[in-house]
mmCIF file of C-alpha atoms in Angstrom:
data_model
loop_
_atom_site.group_PDB
_atom_site.id
_atom_site.type_symbol
_atom_site.label_atom_id
_atom_site.label_comp_id
_atom_site.label_asym_id
_atom_site.label_seq_id
_atom_site.Cartn_x
_atom_site.Cartn_y
_atom_site.Cartn_z
ATOM 1 C CA MET D 1061 0.116 -0.010 -0.074
ATOM 2 C CA ARG D 1062 2.945 2.317 0.491
ATOM 3 C CA HIS D 1063 3.561 2.842 -3.337
ATOM 4 C CA ILE D 1064 0.055 4.335 -3.439
ATOM 5 C CA GLN D 1065 0.521 6.411 -0.774
ATOM 6 C CA ASN D 1066 3.803 7.669 -2.175
ATOM 7 C CA ARG D 1067 2.299 8.248 -5.440
ATOM 8 C CA LYS D 1068 -0.799 10.047 -3.994
ATOM 9 C CA HIS D 1069 1.377 12.398 -1.757
ATOM 10 C CA HIS D 1070 3.811 13.329 -4.501
ATOM 11 C CA SER D 1071 0.878 14.195 -6.806
ATOM 12 C CA ASP D 1072 -1.069 16.151 -4.206
ATOM 13 C CA HIS D 1073 1.919 18.335 -3.637
ATOM 14 C CA MET D 1074 2.555 19.066 -7.412
ATOM 15 C CA GLY D 1075 1.561 22.370 -7.979
ATOM 16 C CA PRO D 1076 1.196 24.318 -11.149
ATOM 17 C CA GLU D 1077 4.649 25.688 -10.976
ATOM 18 C CA ARG D 1078 6.058 22.166 -10.770
ATOM 19 C CA ALA D 1079 3.852 20.835 -13.315
ATOM 20 C CA VAL D 1080 4.975 23.462 -15.795
ATOM 21 C CA THR D 1081 8.773 23.668 -14.851
ATOM 22 C CA GLU D 1082 11.117 20.861 -15.044
ATOM 23 C CA ARG D 1083 14.737 21.261 -14.654
ATOM 24 C CA GLY D 1084 14.463 25.109 -15.132
ATOM 25 C CA ILE D 1085 12.658 24.614 -18.462
ATOM 26 C CA THR D 1086 9.169 25.949 -18.854
ATOM 27 C CA THR D 1087 6.528 23.579 -20.439
ATOM 28 C CA MET D 1088 2.926 24.037 -21.116
ATOM 29 C CA ALA D 1089 0.341 22.130 -19.134
ATOM 30 C CA TYR D 1090 -3.307 21.092 -18.925
ATOM 31 C CA ILE D 1091 -5.831 20.341 -16.296
ATOM 32 C CA ALA D 1092 -7.041 16.700 -16.012
ATOM 33 C CA GLU D 1093 -10.365 16.456 -14.061
ATOM 34 C CA TYR D 1094 -10.490 12.716 -12.630
ATOM 35 C CA ILE D 1095 -14.163 11.734 -12.272
ATOM 36 C CA TRP D 1096 -15.296 8.532 -10.479
ATOM 37 C CA ILE D 1097 -18.430 7.022 -8.896
ATOM 38 C CA ASP D 1098 -18.334 7.017 -5.122
ATOM 39 C CA GLY D 1099 -19.710 4.484 -2.392
ATOM 40 C CA THR D 1100 -22.574 6.616 -1.174
ATOM 41 C CA GLU D 1101 -25.796 4.456 -0.684
ATOM 42 C CA PRO D 1102 -28.431 3.896 -1.613
ATOM 43 C CA THR D 1103 -27.516 6.244 -4.634
ATOM 44 C CA ALA D 1104 -23.849 6.740 -5.454
ATOM 45 C CA LYS D 1105 -22.564 10.109 -6.146
ATOM 46 C CA LEU D 1106 -19.918 11.338 -8.936
ATOM 47 C CA ARG D 1107 -16.631 12.760 -7.179
ATOM 48 C CA SER D 1108 -13.886 14.685 -9.040
ATOM 49 C CA LYS D 1109 -10.447 15.826 -8.213
ATOM 50 C CA ALA D 1110 -7.749 17.972 -10.635
ATOM 51 C CA GLN D 1111 -4.227 17.463 -11.512
ATOM 52 C CA VAL D 1112 -2.231 19.543 -13.386
ATOM 53 C CA ILE D 1113 -0.133 17.477 -16.084
ATOM 54 C CA ALA D 1114 2.588 18.640 -18.363
ATOM 55 C CA ASP D 1115 1.478 18.623 -22.256
ATOM 56 C CA ASP D 1116 3.717 15.651 -23.182
ATOM 57 C CA LYS D 1117 2.297 13.339 -20.462
ATOM 58 C CA GLU D 1118 -0.833 11.322 -20.496
ATOM 59 C CA PRO D 1119 -3.142 11.100 -17.432
ATOM 60 C CA GLY D 1120 -2.154 8.215 -15.377
ATOM 61 C CA ILE D 1121 -3.098 6.017 -12.499
ATOM 62 C CA TRP D 1122 -3.840 8.310 -9.250
ATOM 63 C CA GLY D 1123 -5.459 7.854 -5.900
ATOM 64 C CA PHE D 1124 -7.726 9.304 -3.353
ATOM 65 C CA ASP D 1125 -8.947 8.892 0.451
ATOM 66 C CA GLY D 1126 -11.680 6.437 0.372
ATOM 67 C CA SER D 1127 -12.549 6.899 3.776
ATOM 68 C CA SER D 1128 -14.288 10.188 2.856
ATOM 69 C CA THR D 1129 -16.194 8.644 0.013
ATOM 70 C CA ASN D 1130 -17.791 5.443 1.889
ATOM 71 C CA GLN D 1131 -15.153 3.424 -0.048
ATOM 72 C CA ALA D 1132 -12.618 2.578 2.574
ATOM 73 C CA THR D 1133 -11.791 2.625 6.323
ATOM 74 C CA GLY D 1134 -9.641 5.234 8.027
ATOM 75 C CA ASP D 1135 -6.698 2.669 8.646
ATOM 76 C CA GLN D 1136 -6.399 1.442 4.898
ATOM 77 C CA SER D 1137 -8.170 4.594 3.035
ATOM 78 C CA ASP D 1138 -6.042 4.528 -0.141
ATOM 79 C CA VAL D 1139 -8.321 3.470 -3.400
ATOM 80 C CA VAL D 1140 -6.823 3.703 -6.877
ATOM 81 C CA LEU D 1141 -8.188 5.573 -9.893
ATOM 82 C CA ASN D 1142 -7.589 3.974 -13.115
ATOM 83 C CA PRO D 1143 -8.326 6.279 -16.136
ATOM 84 C CA VAL D 1144 -10.656 4.283 -18.648
ATOM 85 C CA LEU D 1145 -11.665 7.253 -20.844
ATOM 86 C CA VAL D 1146 -10.201 10.558 -21.451
ATOM 87 C CA THR D 1147 -12.174 13.195 -23.299
ATOM 88 C CA PRO D 1148 -11.867 16.873 -23.951
ATOM 89 C CA ASP D 1149 -13.219 19.246 -21.416
ATOM 90 C CA PRO D 1150 -15.909 21.026 -22.709
ATOM 91 C CA ILE D 1151 -16.170 23.387 -19.419
ATOM 92 C CA ARG D 1152 -12.745 24.625 -19.230
ATOM 93 C CA GLY D 1153 -12.019 24.299 -23.046
ATOM 94 C CA GLY D 1154 -8.468 24.427 -24.356
ATOM 95 C CA ASN D 1155 -6.502 21.167 -24.339
ATOM 96 C CA ASN D 1156 -7.778 20.423 -20.667
ATOM 97 C CA LYS D 1157 -9.412 16.783 -20.241
ATOM 98 C CA LEU D 1158 -12.051 14.782 -18.359
ATOM 99 C CA VAL D 1159 -10.821 11.719 -17.111
ATOM 100 C CA MET D 1160 -13.177 8.911 -16.479
ATOM 101 C CA CYS D 1161 -12.013 6.394 -13.943
ATOM 102 C CA GLU D 1162 -12.766 3.132 -12.378
ATOM 103 C CA THR D 1163 -11.869 2.479 -8.841
ATOM 104 C CA LEU D 1164 -9.247 -0.374 -7.888
ATOM 105 C CA LEU D 1165 -8.029 -1.736 -4.566
ATOM 106 C CA THR D 1166 -4.317 -1.002 -3.728
ATOM 107 C CA ASP D 1167 -3.490 -4.627 -5.203
ATOM 108 C CA MET D 1168 -4.878 -3.317 -8.625
ATOM 109 C CA SER D 1169 -8.109 -5.595 -8.388
ATOM 110 C CA PRO D 1170 -11.570 -4.093 -8.898
ATOM 111 C CA HIS D 1171 -13.003 -2.214 -5.762
ATOM 112 C CA PRO D 1172 -16.359 -3.780 -4.383
ATOM 113 C CA THR D 1173 -18.018 -0.626 -5.681
ATOM 114 C CA ASN D 1174 -16.345 -0.917 -9.373
ATOM 115 C CA THR D 1175 -19.515 -2.260 -11.053
ATOM 116 C CA ARG D 1176 -17.895 -1.486 -14.294
ATOM 117 C CA ALA D 1177 -15.410 -4.393 -13.935
ATOM 118 C CA LYS D 1178 -18.277 -6.836 -14.515
ATOM 119 C CA CYS D 1179 -19.757 -5.161 -17.280
ATOM 120 C CA ALA D 1180 -16.342 -4.885 -19.064
ATOM 121 C CA ALA D 1181 -15.641 -8.689 -18.320
ATOM 122 C CA SER D 1182 -19.026 -9.334 -19.994
ATOM 123 C CA ALA D 1183 -18.282 -7.141 -22.839
ATOM 124 C CA GLU D 1184 -14.909 -8.692 -23.487
ATOM 125 C CA GLN D 1185 -16.403 -12.411 -23.194
ATOM 126 C CA TYR D 1186 -19.182 -11.638 -25.887
ATOM 127 C CA SER D 1187 -16.982 -9.226 -28.001
ATOM 128 C CA ASN D 1188 -17.831 -11.339 -31.188
ATOM 129 C CA LEU D 1189 -21.312 -10.235 -30.828
ATOM 130 C CA ASP D 1190 -22.901 -6.998 -32.150
ATOM 131 C CA THR D 1191 -23.735 -5.560 -28.739
ATOM 132 C CA TRP D 1192 -25.768 -2.340 -28.144
ATOM 133 C CA PHE D 1193 -25.539 -0.451 -24.940
ATOM 134 C CA GLY D 1194 -27.487 2.540 -24.072
ATOM 135 C CA LEU D 1195 -29.054 4.542 -21.093
ATOM 136 C CA GLU D 1196 -31.733 7.149 -20.646
ATOM 137 C CA GLN D 1197 -31.346 9.457 -17.815
ATOM 138 C CA GLU D 1198 -34.176 11.350 -16.418
ATOM 139 C CA TYR D 1199 -33.765 14.731 -14.332
ATOM 140 C CA THR D 1200 -35.659 17.653 -12.984
ATOM 141 C CA PHE D 1201 -34.612 21.238 -12.526
ATOM 142 C CA PHE D 1202 -35.399 22.939 -9.156
ATOM 143 C CA GLU D 1203 -35.975 26.646 -8.336
ATOM 144 C CA GLY D 1204 -36.038 26.939 -4.733
ATOM 145 C CA ASN D 1205 -38.098 24.137 -3.323
ATOM 146 C CA SER D 1206 -40.194 23.888 -6.355
ATOM 147 C CA PRO D 1207 -39.488 22.304 -9.757
ATOM 148 C CA LEU D 1208 -38.613 24.973 -12.255
ATOM 149 C CA GLY D 1209 -41.923 26.232 -14.005
ATOM 150 C CA TRP D 1210 -44.076 25.233 -11.313
ATOM 151 C CA PRO D 1211 -46.576 28.271 -9.934
ATOM 152 C CA ASP D 1212 -45.714 29.499 -6.557
ATOM 153 C CA ASN D 1213 -48.738 28.020 -5.080
ATOM 154 C CA GLY D 1214 -50.448 24.865 -5.997
ATOM 155 C CA PHE D 1215 -49.444 22.533 -9.073
ATOM 156 C CA PRO D 1216 -49.346 23.032 -12.760
ATOM 157 C CA ALA D 1217 -51.868 21.851 -15.278
ATOM 158 C CA PRO D 1218 -52.220 18.316 -15.780
ATOM 159 C CA GLN D 1219 -49.620 16.778 -18.186
ATOM 160 C CA GLY D 1220 -50.387 16.603 -21.824
ATOM 161 C CA GLY D 1221 -48.482 19.582 -23.496
ATOM 162 C CA TYR D 1222 -45.004 19.253 -21.859
ATOM 163 C CA TYR D 1223 -43.903 16.008 -23.046
ATOM 164 C CA CYS D 1224 -41.490 17.056 -26.243
ATOM 165 C CA GLY D 1225 -43.268 20.237 -25.900
ATOM 166 C CA VAL D 1226 -42.324 23.743 -27.227
ATOM 167 C CA GLY D 1227 -43.212 27.505 -26.046
ATOM 168 C CA SER D 1228 -42.416 29.230 -22.899
ATOM 169 C CA GLU D 1229 -45.584 28.350 -21.300
ATOM 170 C CA GLU D 1230 -44.982 24.713 -21.095
ATOM 171 C CA ILE D 1231 -41.414 24.396 -21.377
ATOM 172 C CA PHE D 1232 -38.833 25.329 -18.696
ATOM 173 C CA GLY D 1233 -34.864 25.107 -18.715
ATOM 174 C CA ARG D 1234 -34.095 24.780 -22.461
ATOM 175 C CA GLU D 1235 -31.216 26.920 -22.496
ATOM 176 C CA VAL D 1236 -29.376 24.690 -19.709
ATOM 177 C CA VAL D 1237 -30.402 21.512 -21.817
ATOM 178 C CA ASN D 1238 -28.997 22.942 -25.001
ATOM 179 C CA ALA D 1239 -25.785 23.797 -23.431
ATOM 180 C CA HIS D 1240 -25.461 20.373 -21.940
ATOM 181 C CA LEU D 1241 -26.027 18.653 -25.115
ATOM 182 C CA GLN D 1242 -23.334 20.814 -26.852
ATOM 183 C CA ALA D 1243 -20.913 20.121 -23.936
ATOM 184 C CA CYS D 1244 -21.460 16.459 -24.318
ATOM 185 C CA ILE D 1245 -20.934 16.782 -28.131
ATOM 186 C CA ASP D 1246 -17.822 18.619 -27.549
ATOM 187 C CA ALA D 1247 -16.665 15.917 -25.052
ATOM 188 C CA GLY D 1248 -16.900 13.282 -27.618
ATOM 189 C CA LEU D 1249 -19.530 11.485 -25.677
ATOM 190 C CA HIS D 1250 -22.062 9.472 -27.809
ATOM 191 C CA ILE D 1251 -25.233 11.535 -26.757
ATOM 192 C CA ALA D 1252 -28.134 10.469 -28.834
ATOM 193 C CA GLY D 1253 -30.896 12.865 -28.097
ATOM 194 C CA ILE D 1254 -32.604 15.047 -25.591
ATOM 195 C CA ASN D 1255 -36.326 15.657 -24.842
ATOM 196 C CA ALA D 1256 -38.719 17.501 -22.620
ATOM 197 C CA GLU D 1257 -40.559 15.080 -20.335
ATOM 198 C CA VAL D 1258 -44.291 14.871 -18.917
ATOM 199 C CA MET D 1259 -43.803 17.276 -16.152
ATOM 200 C CA PRO D 1260 -42.653 21.002 -16.163
ATOM 201 C CA GLY D 1261 -38.990 21.563 -15.466
ATOM 202 C CA GLN D 1262 -38.327 17.512 -16.233
ATOM 203 C CA TRP D 1263 -36.255 16.501 -19.043
ATOM 204 C CA GLU D 1264 -34.395 13.461 -20.394
ATOM 205 C CA PHE D 1265 -31.241 12.719 -22.230
ATOM 206 C CA GLN D 1266 -29.988 9.401 -24.196
ATOM 207 C CA ILE D 1267 -26.469 8.060 -24.392
ATOM 208 C CA GLY D 1268 -25.398 5.519 -26.835
#
């Protein structure tokens, strides 16, 4: 476990001045935002941390304190971040990157919260088949304690015109939805589409 701790401590102390300067020679650098799924129950959350990396280097294995994400105990808190997909960062822009990671134990075996590992094994086992994989994610915008577009008192009109609707009287949050769609495209994700759902402020996007 010591080798993971040493790598983590070294990385955490690498400020921008260390990343862009080596032996007195200034080099360009980018920001890599490492993203992973934590161990929060019943619904896991996304976590992220950023590292400054020299332009001639690729994002490598990193680590984090799993005792703070419900993925380890305090006496053995190291969890490994293993990059599985690197995409352009559409928020920061430039040559900055998003680094999608799976979590590993310090012996480099899959962490118990790493459900991707079993999916990857199945994909490898049936790689000769034309497998399709996709997901739909529904979500609702809130303004204060109420869904976006709901009246201050009471409830909106019954569903009917909201689903795949148009117009400012039935559709709310489209500016954010369009910005999210463009960000996914810029990141190179296989986003397939978006649509308004059956309730004011409710939307859906599809990946795959």
